[in-house]
Amino acid sequence: MDLLIRFLTWISTVHMIFGLDTSLSNPMCTLTAPSQTPVISQCELMEHANITCHWEPGNNALEIFNYTLNVNRTVDQNGAFFQAMGSCTTKATSCSVTIDTVRGFYCVDVLAHGPRGSIRSPRRCLNGILDVKLYPLEKIWAEKLPGRPRCLRVGWSKLTSSHIPSSLKEEWRHGVLQLEFSTPQQPRPHTVNIPIQEDPKELCGLWPGTTYTVRIRAQDKRADRHWSAWSPSVQSSTDEAAPAAAPEMWRHIEPVNLEGMRRITLLWKRVPWPLANAQILHYDASCSSELDKSQWDCAPLNGSSTSCVFSAPSLPCTCTLTAFNSAGTSPLAQLHIPGSLKTVPSLPFPIRVTPLGDFSLEVQWTDTIGQSMSGFVVEWFCLLDTSGVGLHWKRLDRSVRSFVITDGVQPEIPYNVSVLAVYGTVPRAKSTVTTFTRQGAPSVGPAVVVLDIGSSSVTLRWDPLPIDKQRGFIHHYSLEYNTGGRNKSLILDGSVHQFTLTGLSGQCNIRVKAYTEAGGTEGPWITVAVGRGDIPVITILWCVISTAVFVLMSLILRIGLKRYICPNVPDPSKSSLSNWYPGQLWQKGKTSPVSKSFKSPFCAVIHLGKIDGMDYSYAEVWDCDTAQTKADSEEVESSSTGYEDGYKQYWHSHQHSQFCEPEPQGLITAATTN
């Protein structure tokens, strides 16, 4: 029999190679090696439905138009005495042909059609029972078991003749079901196999208070290559239980204020799945003094709360925290808070922080002293947040020496990363590093101001960039300027914020550029005029003071010289002589009218009045060397006709003066025109 099968297979192959198969549409097809023909990979049969086969197209050079699947029924698996069951044509690599039962043997092949002919795959024969595929279950259900929070009951509808061949119902022992279940927290599914006869099924070993998604598929164990399609999915939750663990708890303590109070922020992490055993409804947090009965409670806290803040005196206290769900209360979490900030960790130890990407940091540290150390706490927070609520932290075992931060970090934002060594419940050593996951160029540049301008220099100052504008570590500045038509620049250390430029002249443009490792950003230009036209403020003040002193000295000297050179002369108009009015003036035998008033600085001046439209005055100047007797005066008085009354008035007004002998020095006549 084996020899016959081999002979028939050889004949079929020869026909296919040389194009002698009567089913070929083109007897002059291109010769192709058998390794380049299509190959049937698998077939699956469904009771009272069809046989579906899949094939690989093969590595041939033909441009395939379509494929034809031929299905023949035979009396045994050897493939002799074929009975055609039908065919299907497709451009895909699988198709189905209708059959009435899976009992029996079938032989199939695929014919590939191309522009240069057709080529047939090797024939494949199979036992229908060993390649049967069962129908999917149409209905399943799942429900919780009260009082059994780790179990679910799952059921399904009875298998009908469409799922198991009617002739094989007595062989249900060959059937098996596979249950698949998953949770939102663990989307990767788990599976468990159960016999078809077991209905319903108690699925245990689950997490309390958790929602599960369940679906089922079926298989005949003798056709282990094929499972039925999955049933529709159903969801159900296990019964709830009290939280299995206490929340992780930490704190942030601010310095004591002037009133002796300090602000304490309690921080905790939500009880994680699966330890929560249900949805957390609320938390209860409070602190009590270890020296008296004082107690501080936080406001009502819902299930989404992760912090609370209160003010308390600088006294040692113990804080507690519990979580509640519908089934009960979690174990108690406790934290000791020291009474003085003097116990803040002060023993630094080496740590290193390495960026792993834009959203992660690796923290590493070395051993620290002490055998009683209970563990470590890694803290990190954004430097832009000073409230303490944004503090992130993680408790670690005492054997851990590294930790990867992936929560709450973003690029171009500064973070403080600290590692605290905890002894019991109190941290005793702490080291801190400021870092970035990735640095960027500053968002703004420095603004420059001028402090002083010299004859050829200028002193500049700029403030450090605000921390939210730095976006990295400022490691140097570039001071750029132009003078005399030439552009120049200087590199300054990142700690320098004041500098004096020298050797300048004329108008200069100046700016400062701040650099991180990612690049630089320039500030605005300023224009400064330097040179002879620019006078320093101190020089201007010196000139003003010097000028004021010079003017004051000049006034003093002028007043003194005037008194020395030009002494005050008595005003004759204020003497009794000013009231003398001569009646007639004797001159060359004539008399002339005399004005009734005159003023003159001379010793003897007589205003003569107007003559032919002109004002005339007569003045005599005496040298007063010797005193005159009253007789001489009288002689003068008697020899001056027309002056009697005038000399008398003059005499009376100068009784206190010396008497002078008139020695006429000349006649001065002044004329003015009205």
mmCIF file of N, CA and C in Angstrom, residues 69-132:
data_model
loop_
_atom_site.group_PDB
_atom_site.id
_atom_site.type_symbol
_atom_site.label_atom_id
_atom_site.label_comp_id
_atom_site.label_asym_id
_atom_site.label_seq_id
_atom_site.Cartn_x
_atom_site.Cartn_y
_atom_site.Cartn_z
ATOM 1 N N LEU A 69 -9.161 26.673 -4.894
ATOM 2 C CA LEU A 69 -9.064 25.575 -3.933
ATOM 3 C C LEU A 69 -9.998 24.451 -4.386
ATOM 4 N N ASN A 70 -9.450 23.248 -4.562
ATOM 5 C CA ASN A 70 -10.210 22.070 -4.957
ATOM 6 C C ASN A 70 -10.306 21.129 -3.770
ATOM 7 N N VAL A 71 -11.542 20.683 -3.420
ATOM 8 C CA VAL A 71 -11.797 19.786 -2.296
ATOM 9 C C VAL A 71 -12.408 18.490 -2.841
ATOM 10 N N ASN A 72 -11.762 17.363 -2.466
ATOM 11 C CA ASN A 72 -12.235 16.042 -2.872
ATOM 12 C C ASN A 72 -12.396 15.172 -1.637
ATOM 13 N N ARG A 73 -13.440 14.376 -1.656
ATOM 14 C CA ARG A 73 -13.670 13.434 -0.567
ATOM 15 C C ARG A 73 -13.154 12.062 -0.996
ATOM 16 N N THR A 74 -12.550 11.345 -0.040
ATOM 17 C CA THR A 74 -11.990 10.032 -0.323
ATOM 18 C C THR A 74 -12.371 9.070 0.784
ATOM 19 N N VAL A 75 -12.223 7.806 0.492
ATOM 20 C CA VAL A 75 -12.660 6.809 1.464
ATOM 21 C C VAL A 75 -11.655 6.615 2.573
ATOM 22 N N ASP A 76 -10.431 7.046 2.378
ATOM 23 C CA ASP A 76 -9.425 6.924 3.435
ATOM 24 C C ASP A 76 -8.414 8.058 3.300
ATOM 25 N N GLN A 77 -7.499 8.131 4.249
ATOM 26 C CA GLN A 77 -6.546 9.245 4.293
ATOM 27 C C GLN A 77 -5.488 9.130 3.200
ATOM 28 N N ASN A 78 -5.436 7.948 2.518
ATOM 29 C CA ASN A 78 -4.432 7.797 1.478
ATOM 30 C C ASN A 78 -4.787 8.572 0.218
ATOM 31 N N GLY A 79 -6.028 8.971 0.110
ATOM 32 C CA GLY A 79 -6.401 9.823 -0.999
ATOM 33 C C GLY A 79 -6.789 9.101 -2.264
ATOM 34 N N ALA A 80 -7.189 7.846 -2.197
ATOM 35 C CA ALA A 80 -7.600 7.111 -3.394
ATOM 36 C C ALA A 80 -9.106 7.234 -3.613
ATOM 37 N N PHE A 81 -9.537 7.124 -4.882
ATOM 38 C CA PHE A 81 -10.954 7.155 -5.260
ATOM 39 C C PHE A 81 -11.606 8.474 -4.808
ATOM 40 N N PHE A 82 -11.211 9.564 -5.441
ATOM 41 C CA PHE A 82 -11.695 10.904 -5.097
ATOM 42 C C PHE A 82 -13.130 11.123 -5.545
ATOM 43 N N GLN A 83 -13.843 11.912 -4.732
ATOM 44 C CA GLN A 83 -15.175 12.414 -5.078
ATOM 45 C C GLN A 83 -15.155 13.929 -4.891
ATOM 46 N N ALA A 84 -15.336 14.642 -5.982
ATOM 47 C CA ALA A 84 -15.240 16.108 -5.920
ATOM 48 C C ALA A 84 -16.354 16.673 -5.056
ATOM 49 N N MET A 85 -15.976 17.556 -4.074
ATOM 50 C CA MET A 85 -16.927 18.219 -3.177
ATOM 51 C C MET A 85 -17.183 19.673 -3.576
ATOM 52 N N GLY A 86 -16.309 20.212 -4.351
ATOM 53 C CA GLY A 86 -16.475 21.593 -4.785
ATOM 54 C C GLY A 86 -15.161 22.351 -4.810
ATOM 55 N N SER A 87 -15.209 23.612 -5.169
ATOM 56 C CA SER A 87 -14.013 24.466 -5.239
ATOM 57 C C SER A 87 -14.423 25.911 -4.966
ATOM 58 N N CYS A 88 -13.423 26.717 -4.737
ATOM 59 C CA CYS A 88 -13.633 28.174 -4.549
ATOM 60 C C CYS A 88 -12.440 28.903 -5.138
ATOM 61 N N THR A 89 -12.679 30.088 -5.698
ATOM 62 C CA THR A 89 -11.634 30.885 -6.336
ATOM 63 C C THR A 89 -11.533 32.220 -5.611
ATOM 64 N N THR A 90 -10.305 32.661 -5.359
ATOM 65 C CA THR A 90 -10.078 33.908 -4.601
ATOM 66 C C THR A 90 -8.721 34.487 -4.967
ATOM 67 N N LYS A 91 -8.579 35.770 -4.705
ATOM 68 C CA LYS A 91 -7.270 36.410 -4.830
ATOM 69 C C LYS A 91 -6.510 36.385 -3.514
ATOM 70 N N ALA A 92 -7.198 35.971 -2.414
ATOM 71 C CA ALA A 92 -6.563 35.884 -1.099
ATOM 72 C C ALA A 92 -5.840 34.545 -0.980
ATOM 73 N N THR A 93 -5.399 34.235 0.219
ATOM 74 C CA THR A 93 -4.666 32.991 0.452
ATOM 75 C C THR A 93 -5.470 32.030 1.314
ATOM 76 N N SER A 94 -6.809 32.166 1.318
ATOM 77 C CA SER A 94 -7.684 31.212 1.993
ATOM 78 C C SER A 94 -9.090 31.351 1.434
ATOM 79 N N CYS A 95 -9.843 30.261 1.474
ATOM 80 C CA CYS A 95 -11.255 30.293 1.111
ATOM 81 C C CYS A 95 -11.920 29.025 1.626
ATOM 82 N N SER A 96 -13.250 28.961 1.531
ATOM 83 C CA SER A 96 -14.019 27.871 2.133
ATOM 84 C C SER A 96 -14.891 27.186 1.080
ATOM 85 N N VAL A 97 -15.090 25.855 1.285
ATOM 86 C CA VAL A 97 -15.962 25.040 0.437
ATOM 87 C C VAL A 97 -16.963 24.337 1.347
ATOM 88 N N THR A 98 -18.224 24.327 0.953
ATOM 89 C CA THR A 98 -19.279 23.755 1.785
ATOM 90 C C THR A 98 -19.166 22.224 1.843
ATOM 91 N N ILE A 99 -19.343 21.704 3.081
ATOM 92 C CA ILE A 99 -19.417 20.260 3.298
ATOM 93 C C ILE A 99 -20.591 19.993 4.226
ATOM 94 N N ASP A 100 -21.046 18.705 4.309
ATOM 95 C CA ASP A 100 -22.187 18.375 5.150
ATOM 96 C C ASP A 100 -21.789 17.740 6.466
ATOM 97 N N THR A 101 -20.581 17.195 6.601
ATOM 98 C CA THR A 101 -20.169 16.574 7.844
ATOM 99 C C THR A 101 -18.650 16.586 7.937
ATOM 100 N N VAL A 102 -18.188 16.516 9.167
ATOM 101 C CA VAL A 102 -16.748 16.473 9.390
ATOM 102 C C VAL A 102 -16.240 15.035 9.400
ATOM 103 N N ARG A 103 -17.171 14.054 9.408
ATOM 104 C CA ARG A 103 -16.762 12.654 9.393
ATOM 105 C C ARG A 103 -16.284 12.293 7.985
ATOM 106 N N GLY A 104 -15.145 11.650 7.902
ATOM 107 C CA GLY A 104 -14.596 11.231 6.627
ATOM 108 C C GLY A 104 -13.229 11.834 6.386
ATOM 109 N N PHE A 105 -12.724 11.529 5.169
ATOM 110 C CA PHE A 105 -11.399 11.991 4.794
ATOM 111 C C PHE A 105 -11.519 12.912 3.586
ATOM 112 N N TYR A 106 -10.662 13.935 3.555
ATOM 113 C CA TYR A 106 -10.703 14.933 2.490
ATOM 114 C C TYR A 106 -9.291 15.169 1.965
ATOM 115 N N CYS A 107 -9.193 15.370 0.645
ATOM 116 C CA CYS A 107 -7.930 15.751 0.003
ATOM 117 C C CYS A 107 -8.141 17.081 -0.719
ATOM 118 N N VAL A 108 -7.198 17.984 -0.537
ATOM 119 C CA VAL A 108 -7.323 19.344 -1.096
ATOM 120 C C VAL A 108 -6.033 19.727 -1.795
ATOM 121 N N ASP A 109 -6.155 20.633 -2.782
ATOM 122 C CA ASP A 109 -4.989 21.256 -3.424
ATOM 123 C C ASP A 109 -5.397 22.630 -3.921
ATOM 124 N N VAL A 110 -4.383 23.435 -4.281
ATOM 125 C CA VAL A 110 -4.601 24.820 -4.727
ATOM 126 C C VAL A 110 -3.953 24.983 -6.094
ATOM 127 N N LEU A 111 -4.679 25.604 -7.003
ATOM 128 C CA LEU A 111 -4.190 25.891 -8.340
ATOM 129 C C LEU A 111 -3.992 27.396 -8.471
ATOM 130 N N ALA A 112 -2.741 27.814 -8.755
ATOM 131 C CA ALA A 112 -2.417 29.241 -8.908
ATOM 132 C C ALA A 112 -2.430 29.606 -10.377
ATOM 133 N N HIS A 113 -3.125 30.676 -10.751
ATOM 134 C CA HIS A 113 -3.266 31.111 -12.144
ATOM 135 C C HIS A 113 -2.458 32.388 -12.358
ATOM 136 N N GLY A 114 -1.671 32.395 -13.474
ATOM 137 C CA GLY A 114 -0.881 33.563 -13.837
ATOM 138 C C GLY A 114 -0.915 33.804 -15.320
ATOM 139 N N PRO A 115 -0.286 34.879 -15.817
ATOM 140 C CA PRO A 115 -0.331 35.214 -17.252
ATOM 141 C C PRO A 115 0.396 34.189 -18.126
ATOM 142 N N ARG A 116 1.321 33.416 -17.557
ATOM 143 C CA ARG A 116 2.063 32.438 -18.352
ATOM 144 C C ARG A 116 1.639 31.012 -18.062
ATOM 145 N N GLY A 117 0.533 30.846 -17.368
ATOM 146 C CA GLY A 117 0.036 29.521 -17.109
ATOM 147 C C GLY A 117 -0.409 29.345 -15.682
ATOM 148 N N SER A 118 -0.572 28.124 -15.231
ATOM 149 C CA SER A 118 -1.036 27.789 -13.892
ATOM 150 C C SER A 118 -0.095 26.767 -13.270
ATOM 151 N N ILE A 119 -0.142 26.709 -11.940
ATOM 152 C CA ILE A 119 0.694 25.766 -11.221
ATOM 153 C C ILE A 119 -0.082 25.256 -10.018
ATOM 154 N N ARG A 120 0.026 23.944 -9.726
ATOM 155 C CA ARG A 120 -0.773 23.316 -8.698
ATOM 156 C C ARG A 120 0.098 22.968 -7.499
ATOM 157 N N SER A 121 -0.470 23.142 -6.306
ATOM 158 C CA SER A 121 0.227 22.783 -5.080
ATOM 159 C C SER A 121 0.180 21.274 -4.880
ATOM 160 N N PRO A 122 1.027 20.730 -4.012
ATOM 161 C CA PRO A 122 0.903 19.314 -3.647
ATOM 162 C C PRO A 122 -0.437 19.077 -2.954
ATOM 163 N N ARG A 123 -0.996 17.905 -3.168
ATOM 164 C CA ARG A 123 -2.278 17.564 -2.561
ATOM 165 C C ARG A 123 -2.066 17.244 -1.086
ATOM 166 N N ARG A 124 -3.045 17.683 -0.267
ATOM 167 C CA ARG A 124 -3.000 17.396 1.162
ATOM 168 C C ARG A 124 -4.274 16.663 1.551
ATOM 169 N N CYS A 125 -4.109 15.506 2.258
ATOM 170 C CA CYS A 125 -5.249 14.714 2.706
ATOM 171 C C CYS A 125 -5.328 14.735 4.226
ATOM 172 N N LEU A 126 -6.554 14.730 4.769
ATOM 173 C CA LEU A 126 -6.725 14.874 6.216
ATOM 174 C C LEU A 126 -7.974 14.157 6.695
ATOM 175 N N ASN A 127 -7.975 13.841 8.013
ATOM 176 C CA ASN A 127 -9.139 13.260 8.697
ATOM 177 C C ASN A 127 -9.949 14.391 9.287
ATOM 178 N N GLY A 128 -11.211 14.488 8.935
ATOM 179 C CA GLY A 128 -12.032 15.612 9.363
ATOM 180 C C GLY A 128 -12.136 15.755 10.861
ATOM 181 N N ILE A 129 -12.204 14.644 11.598
ATOM 182 C CA ILE A 129 -12.332 14.726 13.050
ATOM 183 C C ILE A 129 -11.102 15.370 13.675
ATOM 184 N N LEU A 130 -9.938 15.133 13.091
ATOM 185 C CA LEU A 130 -8.700 15.660 13.686
ATOM 186 C C LEU A 130 -8.463 17.129 13.343
ATOM 187 N N ASP A 131 -9.270 17.662 12.447
ATOM 188 C CA ASP A 131 -9.138 19.082 12.094
ATOM 189 C C ASP A 131 -10.462 19.821 12.274
ATOM 190 N N VAL A 132 -11.309 19.336 13.150
ATOM 191 C CA VAL A 132 -12.579 19.989 13.377
ATOM 192 C C VAL A 132 -12.380 21.237 14.231
#
